[in-house]
Tab-separated table of C-alpha atoms in Angstrom:
chain	number	residue	atom	x	y	z
A	136	MET	CA	193.920	44.949	159.993
A	137	ALA	CA	192.302	47.926	161.773
A	138	SER	CA	193.010	51.396	160.531
A	139	PRO	CA	195.962	53.078	162.040
A	140	THR	CA	193.212	55.909	163.180
A	141	SER	CA	190.880	53.562	164.824
A	142	ARG	CA	192.763	51.487	167.118
A	143	VAL	CA	190.609	47.905	168.639
A	144	ARG	CA	191.601	48.040	172.542
A	145	VAL	CA	190.451	45.874	175.291
A	146	HIS	CA	191.019	47.439	179.328
A	147	ASN	CA	190.634	45.942	182.778
A	148	PHE	CA	189.723	42.493	181.734
A	149	THR	CA	190.403	40.071	184.662
A	150	ILE	CA	190.701	36.502	184.651
A	151	SER	CA	191.758	34.067	186.910
A	152	LEU	CA	195.195	32.020	187.678
A	153	ASP	CA	193.062	29.472	185.937
A	154	GLY	CA	192.137	31.293	182.957
A	155	PHE	CA	187.896	31.970	183.947
A	156	GLY	CA	186.131	35.379	182.557
A	157	THR	CA	183.557	34.984	184.583
A	158	GLY	CA	181.997	32.613	187.078
A	159	ALA	CA	179.907	30.192	186.339
A	160	ASP	CA	176.174	30.308	187.792
A	161	GLN	CA	175.375	34.525	186.516
A	162	THR	CA	171.961	35.080	187.850
A	163	LEU	CA	170.661	38.969	187.579
A	164	LYS	CA	172.279	39.681	191.223
A	165	GLU	CA	175.187	38.120	190.181
A	166	PRO	CA	176.399	39.369	187.082
A	167	PHE	CA	179.729	37.197	188.007
A	168	GLY	CA	178.026	34.699	188.943
A	169	HIS	CA	180.055	32.550	191.645
A	170	ALA	CA	182.797	34.740	191.040
A	171	GLY	CA	181.040	37.174	192.736
A	172	THR	CA	183.132	40.825	193.141
A	173	ARG	CA	186.576	38.984	193.581
A	174	LEU	CA	187.963	39.200	189.953
A	175	MET	CA	186.894	43.003	189.644
A	176	SER	CA	188.281	43.521	193.299
A	177	TRP	CA	191.447	45.180	192.319
A	178	ALA	CA	189.689	47.863	190.622
A	179	PHE	CA	187.778	49.243	193.246
A	180	PRO	CA	189.914	51.326	194.933
A	181	THR	CA	191.181	52.942	192.260
A	182	ARG	CA	190.482	56.197	191.456
A	183	THR	CA	189.501	55.552	187.858
A	184	PHE	CA	186.658	52.830	189.922
A	185	GLN	CA	185.860	55.123	192.093
A	186	ASN	CA	185.162	58.297	189.780
A	187	MET	CA	182.460	55.955	187.788
A	188	GLY	CA	181.151	55.845	190.938
A	189	ILE	CA	181.578	52.446	192.160
A	190	HIS	CA	181.727	52.876	196.142
A	191	ALA	CA	184.739	51.724	197.971
A	192	ASP	CA	186.020	52.887	201.541
A	193	VAL	CA	189.313	53.558	200.870
A	194	PRO	CA	190.443	56.613	199.764
A	195	PRO	CA	191.109	56.811	195.593
A	196	SER	CA	194.057	54.281	195.078
A	197	VAL	CA	196.510	56.072	192.277
A	198	GLY	CA	199.219	53.435	191.962
A	199	ILE	CA	199.681	50.836	189.577
A	200	ASP	CA	196.808	50.125	189.392
A	201	ASP	CA	194.733	53.204	188.269
A	202	ALA	CA	197.648	53.834	185.947
A	203	PHE	CA	196.589	51.025	184.122
A	204	ALA	CA	192.773	51.627	184.718
A	205	ARG	CA	192.245	55.106	183.651
A	206	HIS	CA	193.445	54.434	180.136
A	207	TRP	CA	189.753	52.990	179.771
A	208	GLY	CA	187.941	55.644	178.191
A	209	GLU	CA	190.551	57.734	176.414
A	210	ASN	CA	190.052	58.701	172.891
A	211	ILE	CA	187.206	55.088	172.739
A	212	GLY	CA	183.849	55.958	170.652
A	213	VAL	CA	182.270	53.169	171.253
A	214	GLU	CA	182.177	49.272	173.367
A	215	ILE	CA	181.473	46.108	171.916
A	216	MET	CA	180.546	43.965	174.476
A	217	GLY	CA	179.082	40.462	174.670
A	218	ARG	CA	174.956	39.213	175.124
A	219	ASN	CA	175.716	38.533	178.608
A	220	LYS	CA	177.472	41.758	180.175
A	221	PHE	CA	174.226	43.447	179.051
A	222	ALA	CA	172.150	40.774	180.634
A	223	PRO	CA	171.697	37.496	182.121
A	224	LYS	CA	171.127	33.988	180.277
A	225	ALA	CA	170.668	34.049	176.901
A	226	GLY	CA	167.655	33.602	174.892
A	227	PRO	CA	164.875	36.240	174.651
A	228	TRP	CA	165.095	39.711	176.512
A	229	PRO	CA	163.712	38.967	180.089
A	230	ASN	CA	161.196	41.814	180.259
A	231	ASN	CA	161.654	44.860	177.283
A	232	GLY	CA	162.322	47.095	180.717
A	233	TRP	CA	165.673	45.673	181.488
A	234	GLN	CA	168.687	47.995	181.157
A	235	GLY	CA	171.292	46.602	182.006
A	236	TRP	CA	172.949	46.566	185.126
A	237	TRP	CA	174.609	50.058	185.640
A	238	GLY	CA	171.437	51.765	186.337
A	239	PRO	CA	169.585	54.739	185.158
A	240	ASN	CA	173.426	56.483	183.648
A	241	PRO	CA	175.767	53.870	182.486
A	242	PRO	CA	179.606	54.260	182.961
A	243	PHE	CA	180.117	54.068	179.051
A	244	HIS	CA	179.029	57.266	178.244
A	245	THR	CA	179.750	56.005	174.766
A	246	PRO	CA	177.044	54.467	171.506
A	247	VAL	CA	177.350	50.334	172.951
A	248	VAL	CA	177.078	47.481	170.813
A	249	VAL	CA	175.369	44.489	172.163
A	250	LEU	CA	175.837	41.670	170.114
A	251	THR	CA	172.618	39.116	170.506
A	252	SER	CA	170.766	37.252	167.687
A	253	HIS	CA	167.266	38.437	169.680
A	254	PRO	CA	166.442	41.690	168.341
A	255	ARG	CA	165.844	44.493	170.289
A	256	GLU	CA	165.384	48.482	169.206
A	257	PRO	CA	168.051	50.193	170.314
A	258	LEU	CA	168.162	52.147	173.883
A	259	HIS	CA	168.770	55.481	174.717
A	260	MET	CA	169.733	56.469	178.188
A	261	GLU	CA	171.190	59.220	180.510
A	262	GLY	CA	175.253	60.278	179.944
A	263	GLY	CA	175.351	59.955	176.248
A	264	ASN	CA	174.656	56.136	176.967
A	265	SER	CA	172.672	54.096	173.975
A	266	PHE	CA	173.041	50.440	173.539
A	267	TYR	CA	172.715	49.289	169.701
A	268	PHE	CA	171.999	45.101	169.036
A	269	PHE	CA	173.691	43.501	166.964
A	270	ASN	CA	173.547	40.318	165.254
A	271	GLY	CA	176.933	39.521	163.223
A	272	THR	CA	180.356	38.249	163.149
A	273	PRO	CA	182.894	40.294	164.797
A	274	ALA	CA	184.259	41.676	161.897
A	275	GLU	CA	180.823	42.790	160.999
A	276	ALA	CA	179.884	43.872	164.905
A	277	LEU	CA	183.567	45.883	164.441
A	278	ALA	CA	182.378	47.937	160.904
A	279	TYR	CA	179.037	48.882	162.388
A	280	ALA	CA	180.895	50.169	165.671
A	281	ARG	CA	183.072	52.079	163.613
A	282	GLU	CA	180.157	53.265	161.803
A	283	LEU	CA	178.811	54.999	164.918
A	284	ALA	CA	181.940	56.566	166.046
A	285	PRO	CA	183.987	57.340	163.330
A	286	GLY	CA	187.856	57.725	163.364
A	287	THR	CA	187.429	56.724	167.393
A	288	ASP	CA	188.818	53.689	168.778
A	289	VAL	CA	186.886	50.686	169.891
A	290	ARG	CA	186.924	48.759	173.245
A	291	ILE	CA	185.886	45.276	173.268
A	292	GLY	CA	184.588	44.864	176.757
A	293	GLY	CA	183.844	41.205	177.184
A	294	GLY	CA	182.434	38.912	178.483
A	295	ALA	CA	185.440	36.158	177.812
A	296	THR	CA	183.498	34.747	174.567
A	297	THR	CA	183.288	37.740	173.162
A	298	LEU	CA	186.802	38.704	173.798
A	299	ARG	CA	187.813	34.932	172.599
A	300	GLU	CA	186.096	35.241	169.293
A	301	PHE	CA	187.740	38.832	168.460
A	302	LEU	CA	190.950	37.814	169.719
A	303	ALA	CA	190.109	34.521	167.160
A	304	ALA	CA	189.637	36.807	164.545
A	305	ASP	CA	192.475	38.611	165.032
A	306	LEU	CA	190.632	41.674	165.604
A	307	VAL	CA	192.880	42.890	168.416
A	308	ASP	CA	195.071	45.527	168.284
A	309	GLU	CA	195.910	45.831	172.050
A	310	MET	CA	194.894	44.057	175.175
A	311	HIS	CA	195.055	45.102	178.916
A	312	LEU	CA	194.683	41.617	181.285
A	313	VAL	CA	194.832	41.616	184.271
A	314	VAL	CA	195.357	37.984	186.125
A	315	ALA	CA	193.699	37.915	189.671
A	316	PRO	CA	195.856	35.203	192.170
A	317	ILE	CA	192.527	33.477	192.447
A	318	ILE	CA	190.878	30.031	191.423
A	319	LEU	CA	187.134	30.022	190.090
A	320	GLY	CA	187.681	26.169	189.058
A	321	ARG	CA	184.614	26.774	186.533
A	322	GLY	CA	182.828	29.539	184.449
A	323	GLU	CA	183.720	30.955	180.849
A	324	ARG	CA	187.605	30.562	180.037
A	325	LEU	CA	189.377	33.120	178.237
A	326	TRP	CA	191.827	31.121	176.467
A	327	ASP	CA	189.959	27.519	174.277
A	328	GLY	CA	190.860	27.909	170.609
A	329	LEU	CA	193.932	30.957	171.295
A	330	GLU	CA	196.613	28.497	170.885
A	331	LYS	CA	200.169	30.595	169.674
A	332	LEU	CA	198.156	33.354	170.683
A	333	GLU	CA	201.561	35.104	171.468
A	334	GLU	CA	202.913	35.023	168.374
A	335	ARG	CA	200.980	37.602	167.273
A	336	PHE	CA	201.888	40.284	170.208
A	337	THR	CA	204.104	41.398	172.478
A	338	ILE	CA	203.786	40.965	175.661
A	339	GLU	CA	204.810	42.530	179.119
A	340	SER	CA	203.604	42.200	182.303
A	341	ALA	CA	203.932	43.915	185.685
A	342	THR	CA	202.404	43.355	189.384
A	343	SER	CA	200.763	45.328	191.607
A	344	PRO	CA	200.420	45.335	195.189
A	345	SER	CA	197.183	44.325	194.983
A	346	GLY	CA	198.661	41.134	194.202
A	347	VAL	CA	196.800	41.130	190.700
A	348	ILE	CA	198.688	41.446	187.712
A	349	HIS	CA	198.734	42.795	185.095
A	350	MET	CA	199.824	42.134	180.952
A	351	MET	CA	199.839	44.635	178.463
A	352	PHE	CA	199.574	42.775	174.642
A	353	ALA	CA	200.776	45.058	172.095
A	354	ARG	CA	200.131	43.234	168.256
A	355	ARG	CA	203.052	43.050	166.343
A	356	GLY	CA	203.582	45.341	163.290
B	654	MET	CA	200.470	18.826	208.911
B	655	ALA	CA	203.815	19.047	207.268
B	656	SER	CA	206.591	18.916	210.623
B	657	PRO	CA	208.282	22.336	210.655
B	658	THR	CA	211.553	20.600	210.348
B	659	SER	CA	210.789	19.160	206.620
B	660	ARG	CA	208.772	20.911	204.421
B	661	VAL	CA	207.167	20.587	200.925
B	662	ARG	CA	208.536	22.183	198.269
B	663	VAL	CA	207.767	23.137	194.473
B	664	HIS	CA	210.532	24.793	192.684
B	665	ASN	CA	210.819	25.926	189.193
B	666	PHE	CA	207.451	24.442	187.709
B	667	THR	CA	206.276	26.218	185.240
B	668	ILE	CA	202.367	26.535	183.356
B	669	SER	CA	201.617	28.260	180.484
B	670	LEU	CA	198.964	31.229	180.384
B	671	ASP	CA	196.336	28.923	180.018
B	672	GLY	CA	197.544	26.693	182.747
B	673	PHE	CA	198.960	23.326	181.063
B	674	GLY	CA	202.381	22.218	182.690
B	675	THR	CA	202.946	19.888	179.517
B	676	GLY	CA	202.244	19.804	176.223
B	677	ALA	CA	200.280	17.190	174.128
B	678	ASP	CA	201.836	14.572	172.862
B	679	GLN	CA	204.590	13.397	174.648
B	680	THR	CA	207.583	10.762	173.135
B	681	LEU	CA	210.621	9.611	174.037
B	682	LYS	CA	212.000	12.776	172.320
B	683	GLU	CA	209.975	15.509	173.290
B	684	PRO	CA	209.447	15.217	177.125
B	685	PHE	CA	207.336	18.084	177.279
B	686	GLY	CA	204.983	17.496	174.379
B	687	HIS	CA	204.269	20.048	171.678
B	688	ALA	CA	205.160	22.642	174.243
B	689	GLY	CA	208.947	21.309	173.320
B	690	THR	CA	211.416	23.636	175.339
B	691	ARG	CA	209.038	26.857	175.381
B	692	LEU	CA	208.053	25.930	179.108
B	693	MET	CA	211.460	25.947	180.284
B	694	SER	CA	213.442	28.494	177.839
B	695	TRP	CA	213.298	31.252	181.118
B	696	ALA	CA	215.614	28.820	182.834
B	697	PHE	CA	217.956	27.836	180.193
B	698	PRO	CA	220.293	30.895	180.463
B	699	THR	CA	220.744	30.512	184.738
B	700	ARG	CA	223.392	30.143	186.287
B	701	THR	CA	221.796	27.686	187.999
B	702	PHE	CA	220.447	25.887	184.888
B	703	GLN	CA	223.754	26.042	183.326
B	704	ASN	CA	225.327	24.796	186.645
B	705	MET	CA	223.051	21.255	185.880
B	706	GLY	CA	224.424	21.284	182.670
B	707	ILE	CA	222.309	22.435	180.536
B	708	HIS	CA	223.502	24.378	177.426
B	709	ALA	CA	222.957	27.524	176.673
B	710	ASP	CA	225.047	30.153	174.469
B	711	VAL	CA	225.280	32.748	176.949
B	712	PRO	CA	226.738	33.699	179.683
B	713	PRO	CA	225.012	32.292	182.866
B	714	SER	CA	222.303	34.839	184.323
B	715	VAL	CA	221.933	35.629	188.075
B	716	GLY	CA	219.356	37.612	188.103
B	717	ILE	CA	215.310	37.424	189.122
B	718	ASP	CA	214.971	34.236	187.473
B	719	ASP	CA	217.926	32.838	189.106
B	720	ALA	CA	217.448	34.103	192.648
B	721	PHE	CA	214.150	32.210	192.236
B	722	ALA	CA	216.069	28.948	190.130
B	723	ARG	CA	218.959	28.841	192.519
B	724	HIS	CA	216.901	27.293	195.786
B	725	TRP	CA	215.598	24.277	194.074
B	726	GLY	CA	218.190	22.049	196.162
B	727	GLU	CA	218.621	23.944	198.877
B	728	ASN	CA	217.957	21.519	202.102
B	729	ILE	CA	216.319	18.995	199.554
B	730	GLY	CA	217.117	15.583	200.809
B	731	VAL	CA	214.741	14.288	198.097
B	732	GLU	CA	212.127	13.886	194.813
B	733	ILE	CA	208.420	13.023	194.324
B	734	MET	CA	207.983	12.933	190.711
B	735	GLY	CA	205.332	11.224	188.616
B	736	ARG	CA	205.448	8.503	186.219
B	737	ASN	CA	205.450	10.772	183.095
B	738	LYS	CA	208.172	13.191	184.566
B	739	PHE	CA	210.376	9.591	184.293
B	740	ALA	CA	209.202	8.158	181.297
B	741	PRO	CA	206.647	8.945	178.673
B	742	LYS	CA	203.518	7.231	178.079
B	743	ALA	CA	201.326	5.175	180.848
B	744	GLY	CA	201.367	1.653	181.048
B	745	PRO	CA	204.398	-1.413	181.716
B	746	TRP	CA	207.717	0.371	181.617
B	747	PRO	CA	208.695	0.604	177.537
B	748	ASN	CA	212.334	-1.591	178.447
B	749	ASN	CA	214.345	-2.433	181.532
B	750	GLY	CA	216.984	-0.533	180.826
B	751	TRP	CA	215.174	2.830	180.316
B	752	GLN	CA	216.346	4.834	182.995
B	753	GLY	CA	214.931	8.300	182.583
B	754	TRP	CA	215.539	11.618	179.898
B	755	TRP	CA	218.573	12.569	182.065
B	756	GLY	CA	221.577	10.556	180.860
B	757	PRO	CA	223.838	8.646	183.211
B	758	ASN	CA	224.193	11.475	186.120
B	759	PRO	CA	220.894	12.781	186.569
B	760	PRO	CA	220.540	16.687	188.038
B	761	PHE	CA	219.027	15.041	191.287
B	762	HIS	CA	221.756	14.242	193.380
B	763	THR	CA	218.984	13.029	195.790
B	764	PRO	CA	216.694	9.597	196.407
B	765	VAL	CA	213.176	10.230	194.008
B	766	VAL	CA	209.939	8.231	194.354
B	767	VAL	CA	208.951	7.882	191.133
B	768	LEU	CA	205.092	7.252	191.372
B	769	THR	CA	203.393	4.773	189.578
B	770	SER	CA	201.380	1.173	189.770
B	771	HIS	CA	203.848	-0.654	187.627
B	772	PRO	CA	206.672	-2.219	189.760
B	773	ARG	CA	210.476	-1.951	189.428
B	774	GLU	CA	213.173	-2.600	191.418
B	775	PRO	CA	215.204	0.715	192.964
B	776	LEU	CA	217.068	2.001	190.149
B	777	HIS	CA	220.883	3.705	191.279
B	778	MET	CA	222.524	5.716	189.367
B	779	GLU	CA	225.452	8.211	189.326
B	780	GLY	CA	225.837	10.901	191.654
B	781	GLY	CA	223.640	10.340	194.655
B	782	ASN	CA	220.718	9.546	191.833
B	783	SER	CA	218.335	6.672	193.256
B	784	PHE	CA	214.877	6.156	191.934
B	785	TYR	CA	212.643	3.999	193.689
B	786	PHE	CA	209.202	3.433	192.411
B	787	PHE	CA	206.372	3.653	194.601
B	788	ASN	CA	202.840	3.133	194.054
B	789	GLY	CA	200.300	4.454	196.870
B	790	THR	CA	198.359	8.225	197.951
B	791	PRO	CA	200.399	11.041	197.896
B	792	ALA	CA	200.179	11.637	201.556
B	793	GLU	CA	201.502	7.960	201.580
B	794	ALA	CA	204.477	8.963	199.052
B	795	LEU	CA	205.615	11.570	201.145
B	796	ALA	CA	205.574	9.686	204.581
B	797	TYR	CA	207.938	7.149	202.040
B	798	ALA	CA	209.851	9.518	200.475
B	799	ARG	CA	210.324	11.377	204.228
B	800	GLU	CA	211.812	7.609	205.251
B	801	LEU	CA	215.029	8.037	202.746
B	802	ALA	CA	215.754	11.518	203.800
B	803	PRO	CA	214.462	11.922	206.978
B	804	GLY	CA	215.148	15.486	208.302
B	805	THR	CA	215.377	16.876	205.067
B	806	ASP	CA	212.697	18.918	202.850
B	807	VAL	CA	210.826	17.314	200.034
B	808	ARG	CA	210.358	18.790	196.409
B	809	ILE	CA	207.349	17.712	194.170
B	810	GLY	CA	209.425	17.649	191.078
B	811	GLY	CA	205.660	17.148	188.891
B	812	GLY	CA	203.956	17.013	186.422
B	813	ALA	CA	200.930	18.532	186.330
B	814	THR	CA	198.871	16.163	187.982
B	815	THR	CA	201.171	14.783	190.279
B	816	LEU	CA	201.711	18.211	191.706
B	817	ARG	CA	198.255	18.556	191.348
B	818	GLU	CA	197.499	15.633	193.651
B	819	PHE	CA	199.539	17.024	196.233
B	820	LEU	CA	197.669	20.417	196.175
B	821	ALA	CA	194.361	18.857	196.436
B	822	ALA	CA	195.705	16.841	199.402
B	823	ASP	CA	197.024	19.867	200.891
B	824	LEU	CA	200.494	18.619	201.117
B	825	VAL	CA	202.443	21.362	199.300
B	826	ASP	CA	204.017	24.051	201.777
B	827	GLU	CA	205.604	25.988	199.660
B	828	MET	CA	205.146	26.721	195.821
B	829	HIS	CA	207.525	28.329	193.568
B	830	LEU	CA	205.218	28.455	189.966
B	831	VAL	CA	206.347	30.181	186.801
B	832	VAL	CA	203.426	32.025	184.570
B	833	ALA	CA	205.234	31.712	180.683
B	834	PRO	CA	203.112	33.957	178.928
B	835	ILE	CA	202.438	31.280	176.382
B	836	ILE	CA	198.906	29.808	175.096
B	837	LEU	CA	199.920	26.428	174.640
B	838	GLY	CA	196.148	25.222	173.789
B	839	ARG	CA	196.663	21.246	175.184
B	840	GLY	CA	197.983	19.226	177.685
B	841	GLU	CA	197.932	18.653	181.371
B	842	ARG	CA	195.907	21.211	183.255
B	843	LEU	CA	197.347	22.354	186.560
B	844	TRP	CA	194.994	23.728	188.232
B	845	ASP	CA	191.857	21.650	187.475
B	846	GLY	CA	189.371	20.689	191.154
B	847	LEU	CA	191.947	23.106	193.085
B	848	GLU	CA	189.053	25.897	193.282
B	849	LYS	CA	189.395	28.175	195.665
B	850	LEU	CA	193.075	27.136	196.461
B	851	GLU	CA	194.013	31.185	197.220
B	852	GLU	CA	192.530	30.624	200.205
B	853	ARG	CA	195.328	28.146	201.582
B	854	PHE	CA	197.986	30.180	200.958
B	855	THR	CA	199.633	33.961	200.586
B	856	ILE	CA	200.485	34.296	197.260
B	857	GLU	CA	203.475	36.836	196.197
B	858	SER	CA	204.321	37.230	192.528
B	859	ALA	CA	207.140	39.201	190.723
B	860	THR	CA	207.471	39.931	186.969
B	861	SER	CA	211.243	38.818	185.308
B	862	PRO	CA	213.034	40.760	181.957
B	863	SER	CA	212.782	36.620	180.219
B	864	GLY	CA	209.194	37.470	179.985
B	865	VAL	CA	207.647	34.838	183.030
B	866	ILE	CA	205.806	35.354	186.144
B	867	HIS	CA	207.485	34.380	189.123
B	868	MET	CA	205.089	33.074	191.409
B	869	MET	CA	205.527	32.240	195.188
B	870	PHE	CA	203.041	30.146	196.938
B	871	ALA	CA	203.396	30.032	201.215
B	872	ARG	CA	201.261	27.949	202.997
B	873	ARG	CA	198.944	30.057	205.102
B	874	GLY	CA	200.214	29.485	208.796
């Protein structure tokens, strides 16, 4: 369904061994809820994440975790994310000043489409970060994203609900999924409603000394 | 809690990527329900499973899948299994003649403790297979199993509910878990209620050319 020159890609999306893409009880201080930093801790030491400004008390790692993480931005011209990746809680915006979790210069450096049923004017920030608030189906959001960045690839940034909807609509061409060996017990499940998803993808897995498992899903044909 | 000379072990227990240890709609013809043979298909080509009498149209494999599978019986003197691994459906026994899914000479060749609230006399079959039907907690079943085979290790044979109960009771010393890259969507979940299980184990993962991921859980200290 995607044109050969614009692929829909997922990178560094991490789930627990029991399939949760984020924990329960998301708050302003805890974007991942009770999961805290446990889902993404594999990524913090990588050179890619340290170059994004993530602080880690170790030399930048350039092993398998970084080999996967570094493709995050290549040829990506726009990201689509769910409302909960931009701000906590559903409902009207907490206040007009809310500019996301990432400080004055977010790490995207592209347009970002935020899926929400609550209208808001576009938010332009430093570093080429512009957030566009959009109400529509995954296919409509994808068309809108491609207008914002013609000819580039589109990254689906999550969270779990957003990714699940794009997978259900068969709009994802490549998915780099990371399985962290933790049992979260509660939160937002990625896999619900995706029975037989594997039939649409070739899947390759690789383990890392950090303990996580990298899985690469590539759409067949 | 286990004595150093009798460990409680799990081998070759396979779950889908979405965490189901068996599918839905188990029947007499389909012990794994709608999952069919998809969960265990990684194991059929191995020398270990072919030596158990599993038919596979390929030469016996001796790679990583067999390297894990072959430890299944070492020093195991008894297995504990849930009622649904022995017979389909809860409730009274379908008939007195039901002798399990495995034909006249099951592959266990040890005593087997079947957890059930429905009393039944022990069933003695060929090849050293004796099934004992037991109603009690996981700890009570373990004590009973150890009486049947003193000084040996005990294998927890599943299904998912039985394994989950033994994990919740912190009775498992070693667990070889296999993750198959399929999304079953429905069935019996392994991980429910086991939040933070990883804190009690060291975990190592390895991928296989067959596509599955082997995970070895070893209880800490």
